[in-house]
Coordinates of C-alpha atoms in Angstrom, one line a residue:
M1 CA -0.5 26.7 -4.8
S2 CA 1.3 27.1 -7.9
P3 CA 5.1 26.4 -8.0
S4 CA 8.0 28.8 -8.7
S5 CA 9.9 28.3 -11.5
S6 CA 13.8 28.7 -12.0
A7 CA 13.9 29.4 -15.4
E8 CA 11.4 31.9 -17.7
D9 CA 9.8 31.1 -21.0
S10 CA 11.6 27.9 -21.6
S11 CA 9.7 25.2 -23.7
S12 CA 11.4 22.5 -21.4
P13 CA 10.8 21.4 -17.7
A14 CA 12.4 23.6 -15.2
V15 CA 13.5 23.1 -11.5
I16 CA 10.5 24.1 -9.8
T17 CA 10.0 25.3 -5.8
C18 CA 7.0 23.9 -4.0
K19 CA 6.2 22.9 -0.4
A20 CA 6.6 19.8 1.3
A21 CA 6.5 17.9 4.4
V22 CA 9.8 17.1 5.2
A23 CA 11.1 14.4 8.0
W24 CA 14.2 15.6 9.4
G25 CA 14.9 12.7 12.0
A26 CA 13.4 9.3 13.0
G27 CA 10.3 10.3 15.0
E28 CA 10.6 14.1 14.8
P29 CA 7.7 16.0 13.7
L30 CA 7.2 16.4 9.8
V31 CA 8.2 20.3 8.8
M32 CA 6.6 22.2 5.9
E33 CA 9.4 23.1 3.6
E34 CA 10.0 25.0 0.5
V35 CA 11.9 22.3 -1.8
E36 CA 13.6 22.4 -5.1
L37 CA 12.0 19.8 -7.5
S38 CA 14.3 19.0 -10.5
P39 CA 12.6 18.3 -14.1
P40 CA 11.9 14.7 -15.0
H41 CA 14.6 13.0 -16.2
P42 CA 14.3 10.2 -19.0
H43 CA 11.5 8.2 -18.5
E44 CA 10.3 9.9 -15.8
I45 CA 7.0 12.2 -15.2
R46 CA 6.6 15.0 -12.8
I47 CA 3.2 15.1 -11.1
K48 CA 1.0 17.5 -9.2
V49 CA 0.0 15.7 -6.4
F50 CA -3.8 15.9 -5.7
S51 CA -4.6 13.5 -2.9
S52 CA -2.1 11.4 -0.4
S53 CA -3.3 8.8 1.7
L54 CA -1.1 7.8 4.7
C55 CA 0.0 4.3 4.9
R56 CA 1.1 2.3 8.0
S57 CA 4.6 1.6 6.5
D58 CA 5.2 5.2 6.3
I59 CA 4.6 5.5 9.9
S60 CA 6.8 2.6 10.6
A61 CA 9.6 4.1 8.3
W62 CA 9.5 7.4 9.8
E63 CA 10.0 6.0 13.4
S64 CA 12.8 3.7 12.6
Q65 CA 14.6 4.3 9.5
A66 CA 17.9 6.0 9.2
I67 CA 17.9 8.0 5.9
F68 CA 16.9 11.5 6.5
P69 CA 15.9 14.1 5.5
R70 CA 13.0 12.6 3.8
I71 CA 9.8 13.3 2.0
F72 CA 7.4 10.3 2.9
G73 CA 4.0 9.3 1.2
H74 CA 3.6 6.6 -1.6
E75 CA -0.4 6.4 -2.1
A76 CA -1.2 9.3 -4.1
S77 CA -3.2 10.5 -7.1
G78 CA -2.4 13.4 -9.2
I79 CA -1.7 15.1 -12.6
V80 CA 0.8 15.0 -14.8
E81 CA 2.6 18.3 -15.0
S82 CA 5.7 17.6 -17.3
I83 CA 7.3 14.6 -19.0
G84 CA 10.9 13.6 -19.5
E85 CA 12.6 12.4 -22.4
G86 CA 11.4 9.2 -23.7
V87 CA 8.1 9.3 -22.1
T88 CA 5.3 8.1 -24.8
E89 CA 2.8 6.5 -22.3
F90 CA 1.8 9.8 -20.7
R91 CA 0.9 13.6 -21.6
E92 CA 0.7 16.5 -19.4
G93 CA -2.7 16.8 -17.8
D94 CA -3.3 12.9 -17.8
H95 CA -4.7 11.7 -14.5
V96 CA -2.6 9.2 -12.6
L97 CA -1.8 7.0 -9.7
T98 CA 1.6 6.6 -8.2
V99 CA 2.7 3.3 -7.3
F100 CA 5.5 2.1 -4.9
T101 CA 6.4 -1.1 -6.7
G102 CA 6.5 -0.3 -10.8
E103 CA 6.2 -2.4 -13.6
C104 CA 8.8 -2.3 -16.6
R105 CA 7.0 -4.9 -18.7
T106 CA 10.1 -6.3 -19.9
C107 CA 12.5 -8.1 -17.2
R108 CA 11.9 -11.8 -16.4
Q109 CA 9.6 -11.3 -13.3
C110 CA 7.2 -8.8 -15.5
T111 CA 7.1 -11.2 -18.4
S112 CA 6.8 -14.7 -16.6
G113 CA 3.3 -14.2 -15.7
K114 CA 3.6 -15.6 -12.3
S115 CA 4.9 -12.4 -10.7
N116 CA 4.4 -8.9 -9.8
V117 CA 7.7 -8.1 -8.4
C118 CA 9.4 -5.9 -11.2
Q119 CA 13.2 -6.7 -11.3
V120 CA 13.8 -3.2 -12.3
L121 CA 11.3 -1.0 -10.8
G122 CA 10.7 -3.1 -7.7
L123 CA 10.2 -1.8 -3.9
E124 CA 12.8 1.0 -3.6
R125 CA 14.7 1.3 0.0
R126 CA 17.4 3.8 -0.4
G127 CA 15.7 6.9 -0.8
V128 CA 16.7 7.5 -4.3
M129 CA 15.2 7.0 -7.9
H130 CA 15.5 4.1 -9.6
S131 CA 17.3 5.3 -12.9
D132 CA 20.4 7.1 -11.4
Q133 CA 20.4 6.3 -7.8
K134 CA 19.9 10.2 -7.2
T135 CA 17.0 12.5 -5.4
R136 CA 15.2 14.8 -7.3
F137 CA 14.4 16.9 -4.0
S138 CA 16.9 19.3 -2.9
I139 CA 17.0 21.9 -0.2
K140 CA 19.6 25.0 -0.5
G141 CA 21.3 22.4 -2.7
K142 CA 21.4 19.6 -0.1
P143 CA 19.6 16.1 -1.0
V144 CA 16.4 15.2 0.3
F145 CA 15.6 11.8 -0.1
H146 CA 12.7 9.9 -1.6
Y147 CA 10.4 7.3 0.1
C148 CA 9.7 4.3 -2.1
A149 CA 10.5 6.4 -5.2
V150 CA 7.3 8.4 -4.8
S151 CA 7.3 11.0 -2.2
S152 CA 3.9 12.2 -2.2
F153 CA 3.7 14.5 0.5
S154 CA 4.8 17.3 -1.4
E155 CA 3.0 19.6 -3.4
Y156 CA 4.7 17.9 -6.7
T157 CA 6.9 15.0 -7.0
V158 CA 8.8 13.1 -9.9
V159 CA 8.4 9.4 -10.3
H160 CA 9.4 6.7 -13.0
S161 CA 6.7 6.5 -15.7
G162 CA 6.8 2.7 -14.8
C163 CA 5.7 3.9 -11.3
A164 CA 2.7 5.6 -12.5
V165 CA -0.7 4.4 -13.7
K166 CA -2.8 6.4 -16.1
V167 CA -6.7 6.6 -15.3
S168 CA -10.0 8.0 -16.3
P169 CA -10.2 11.6 -15.7
N170 CA -13.8 10.9 -14.3
A171 CA -12.4 8.9 -11.5
P172 CA -12.5 10.7 -8.3
L173 CA -8.7 11.3 -7.6
E174 CA -9.7 12.1 -3.7
K175 CA -10.8 8.4 -3.4
I176 CA -8.9 6.5 -6.0
C177 CA -5.7 7.2 -4.3
L178 CA -6.8 4.6 -1.7
L179 CA -6.2 2.0 -4.6
S180 CA -2.5 2.6 -5.0
C181 CA -1.7 0.7 -2.0
G182 CA -3.6 -0.5 1.0
V183 CA -7.2 -1.4 -0.4
A184 CA -5.7 -3.1 -3.9
A185 CA -3.4 -5.1 -1.2
G186 CA -6.1 -6.4 0.7
L187 CA -8.4 -7.1 -2.3
G188 CA -5.6 -8.8 -3.9
A189 CA -4.7 -10.9 -1.2
A190 CA -8.0 -12.4 -0.9
W191 CA -8.6 -12.6 -4.8
N192 CA -5.2 -13.4 -6.5
V193 CA -3.1 -14.6 -3.6
A194 CA -5.5 -16.7 -1.6
A195 CA -8.2 -17.0 -4.1
V196 CA -11.0 -17.5 -1.3
S197 CA -13.4 -19.7 -2.0
E198 CA -17.4 -19.8 -1.6
G199 CA -18.5 -20.7 1.8
S200 CA -15.2 -20.8 3.2
T201 CA -14.0 -19.5 6.7
V202 CA -11.4 -16.5 6.9
V203 CA -9.7 -15.1 9.7
I204 CA -8.0 -11.7 9.5
F205 CA -5.4 -10.3 12.0
G206 CA -5.8 -6.6 12.2
L207 CA -8.9 -4.7 11.0
G208 CA -6.5 -1.5 9.3
T209 CA -7.1 -0.2 5.8
V210 CA -5.5 -3.8 4.4
G211 CA -7.4 -6.0 6.8
L212 CA -10.6 -4.3 6.0
S213 CA -9.9 -4.6 2.3
V214 CA -9.1 -8.4 2.6
A215 CA -12.7 -8.8 4.5
Q216 CA -14.6 -6.9 1.7
G217 CA -12.7 -9.2 -1.1
A218 CA -13.5 -12.1 0.8
R219 CA -17.2 -11.2 1.1
L220 CA -17.4 -10.6 -2.6
K221 CA -15.8 -14.1 -3.2
G222 CA -18.6 -15.6 -0.8
A223 CA -16.8 -16.6 2.3
S224 CA -19.5 -17.9 4.7
R225 CA -17.7 -16.7 7.9
I226 CA -15.1 -13.6 8.3
I227 CA -13.7 -13.3 11.6
G228 CA -11.7 -10.4 12.4
V229 CA -9.1 -9.8 15.2
D230 CA -7.9 -6.8 16.6
T231 CA -7.3 -5.1 20.2
N232 CA -9.3 -1.9 19.2
P233 CA -12.9 -2.6 20.5
D234 CA -13.9 0.5 18.2
K235 CA -13.2 -1.4 15.3
C236 CA -16.0 -3.9 16.0
E237 CA -18.8 -2.2 14.1
K238 CA -17.0 -0.5 11.8
A239 CA -15.7 -3.9 10.4
K240 CA -19.1 -5.0 9.9
A241 CA -19.6 -2.6 7.0
F242 CA -16.7 -4.4 5.4
G243 CA -18.2 -8.1 5.7
V244 CA -16.7 -8.9 9.0
T245 CA -19.0 -11.6 10.3
E246 CA -17.5 -12.1 13.9
F247 CA -14.9 -10.1 16.0
I248 CA -12.4 -11.2 18.6
N249 CA -10.7 -8.9 20.9
P250 CA -7.6 -10.8 22.1
S251 CA -7.6 -9.1 25.2
D252 CA -10.7 -10.3 26.3
S253 CA -9.9 -14.1 26.2
S254 CA -7.5 -15.8 28.7
E255 CA -7.1 -18.5 25.8
P256 CA -4.7 -18.1 23.0
I257 CA -6.2 -16.2 20.1
Q258 CA -5.4 -19.3 17.8
Q259 CA -6.7 -21.8 20.1
V260 CA -10.2 -19.9 20.3
I261 CA -10.3 -19.8 16.4
K262 CA -9.5 -23.6 16.1
R263 CA -12.3 -24.1 18.7
I264 CA -14.8 -21.7 17.1
T265 CA -14.1 -23.3 13.5
D266 CA -13.8 -26.9 14.3
G267 CA -10.3 -27.1 13.6
G268 CA -9.1 -24.0 12.3
A269 CA -9.7 -21.6 9.4
D270 CA -9.5 -22.0 5.6
Y271 CA -7.6 -18.9 5.3
S272 CA -5.8 -16.4 7.5
F273 CA -4.3 -13.3 6.9
E274 CA -1.8 -11.6 8.9
C275 CA -2.2 -7.6 8.3
I276 CA -0.3 -6.3 11.3
G277 CA 3.2 -6.4 10.2
D278 CA 4.2 -8.6 13.2
T279 CA 6.3 -11.7 12.6
G280 CA 5.1 -13.4 15.7
M281 CA 1.3 -13.1 14.5
I282 CA 2.5 -14.8 11.3
T283 CA 3.0 -17.7 13.1
T284 CA -0.3 -17.5 15.2
A285 CA -2.0 -17.0 12.0
L286 CA -0.5 -20.5 10.5
Q287 CA -1.8 -21.9 13.9
S288 CA -5.2 -20.7 13.3
C289 CA -5.5 -22.5 10.0
C290 CA -6.9 -26.1 9.4
D291 CA -4.6 -29.0 8.7
G292 CA -4.8 -30.3 5.2
W293 CA -5.5 -27.2 3.2
G294 CA -5.2 -24.1 5.4
L295 CA -3.5 -21.2 3.7
T296 CA -1.8 -18.5 5.3
V297 CA -1.2 -15.1 3.8
T298 CA 0.8 -12.4 5.3
L299 CA 0.8 -8.8 4.0
G300 CA 2.2 -6.8 7.1
V301 CA 5.6 -5.0 7.0
P302 CA 7.3 -5.5 10.3
K303 CA 8.7 -2.7 12.1
V304 CA 11.3 -4.6 14.4
K305 CA 12.1 -8.3 14.3
P306 CA 11.9 -9.2 10.6
E307 CA 12.7 -13.1 11.3
M308 CA 9.6 -15.5 12.0
S309 CA 9.7 -19.0 13.3
A310 CA 7.2 -22.0 13.0
H311 CA 7.1 -25.5 14.1
Y312 CA 7.7 -27.4 11.0
G313 CA 5.0 -29.6 11.9
L314 CA 2.3 -26.9 11.0
L315 CA 3.9 -27.2 7.3
L316 CA 4.0 -31.0 7.2
T317 CA 0.5 -31.1 8.0
G318 CA -0.4 -29.5 4.9
R319 CA -0.8 -25.9 5.8
T320 CA 0.6 -23.2 3.3
L321 CA 2.3 -19.8 4.0
K322 CA 2.3 -17.3 1.3
G323 CA 3.7 -13.7 1.3
T324 CA 2.7 -10.8 -1.1
I325 CA 3.3 -7.4 -2.2
F326 CA 0.5 -5.2 -3.3
G327 CA -1.8 -8.1 -3.3
G328 CA -0.4 -9.8 -6.2
W329 CA -1.7 -6.9 -8.8
K330 CA 0.7 -5.8 -11.6
P331 CA 0.3 -2.1 -11.3
K332 CA 0.0 -0.7 -14.8
S333 CA -1.7 -3.9 -16.1
D334 CA -4.3 -4.3 -13.4
L335 CA -5.1 -1.2 -11.6
P336 CA -7.0 0.4 -14.1
S337 CA -9.5 -2.4 -14.0
L338 CA -10.0 -1.8 -10.3
V339 CA -10.4 1.7 -10.8
D340 CA -12.9 0.9 -13.9
M341 CA -15.0 -1.3 -11.6
Y342 CA -15.4 1.5 -9.0
M343 CA -16.4 3.8 -11.9
N344 CA -18.8 1.3 -12.9
K345 CA -21.4 1.8 -10.1
A346 CA -19.4 -0.9 -8.3
S347 CA -18.3 1.3 -5.6
T348 CA -20.5 0.1 -2.9
S349 CA -18.9 -3.2 -3.2
I350 CA -15.3 -2.5 -3.9
L351 CA -14.9 0.9 -1.7
P352 CA -18.1 0.5 0.4
S353 CA -17.7 3.6 2.4
I354 CA -14.7 5.7 1.8
T355 CA -15.5 8.1 4.8
T356 CA -15.3 4.8 7.2
L357 CA -12.1 3.7 5.2
L358 CA -10.6 6.9 6.1
H359 CA -11.6 6.9 9.5
V360 CA -10.1 3.4 9.9
Y361 CA -6.6 4.9 8.7
F362 CA -6.7 7.3 11.5
L363 CA -7.8 4.8 14.2
V364 CA -4.4 2.8 13.0
I365 CA -2.2 5.9 13.1
L366 CA -3.7 6.6 16.6
E367 CA -3.3 3.2 18.0

């Protein structure tokens, strides 16, 4: 659908009207609304959204957060419709991925070589744009808030140029949108954060998109055992396509899951990944690692109870607990290489089954 413009015969971008799925309250059904979208401000771009994935964090925020009305969505691909003042990296017609955490390339974090947590364009939680703390969406003059400064459940959106990544025009936009959050987060957790070693044993708690992407990342690194833990039995066979070698449903065991894992792995896994968003499971994952070198990586975003607790002895005996956002990838620096790997006939290893992956998205949502 083409947007309607509020200005005629103007060479500069104007306010446009387009359709968006608007959330008016926590847990309330999204409503398709006509929204006004401002032109891009300095260092921003306006994007025609081509595809948008649905992430569990969208669901969690929709169910629990208090900032409304709001347009959710942050995993998206699209085409640049217009650019704001000072934008030199993008042109109209460029194909892009949106990212929920940006990269300014000038702050202390970006230049450290040790982090992907940008101080300028990091995770935005207040429903506004980074640059001026205002919204670009409105309905009848009243603001509609953003989500993660992306808001891709709209025909068009505006993002900071540091929160978009230019990709090859030959890359299928309907598939690579998965790389703008879930798939990249899981792969990066295995590759960048844990650096899974060949022949190792890995246990993954939660087999949604992120957990399955951890599994394929671990498989590509040569892990010999990849144990998937999930309460949904339908995920057992699907997980095998992503590298899971063994499946455990905690509901089928009277023994605590961490004890099961320690028993079948001769003392615990080399690596464990918490991909659920449950702080209690972080402790369970830590308990499932081996003494001495066991490493637990947490990727999930908890909906409730953000505090966690664990006995100090788990760390005293040599275990390590690490957190990660977006799998440690610097989005603008690193995402193009993932897209290139996919395009260079590596799709069977990086995105082994897009259809299966999308189906798993809906399994997670419907749980």
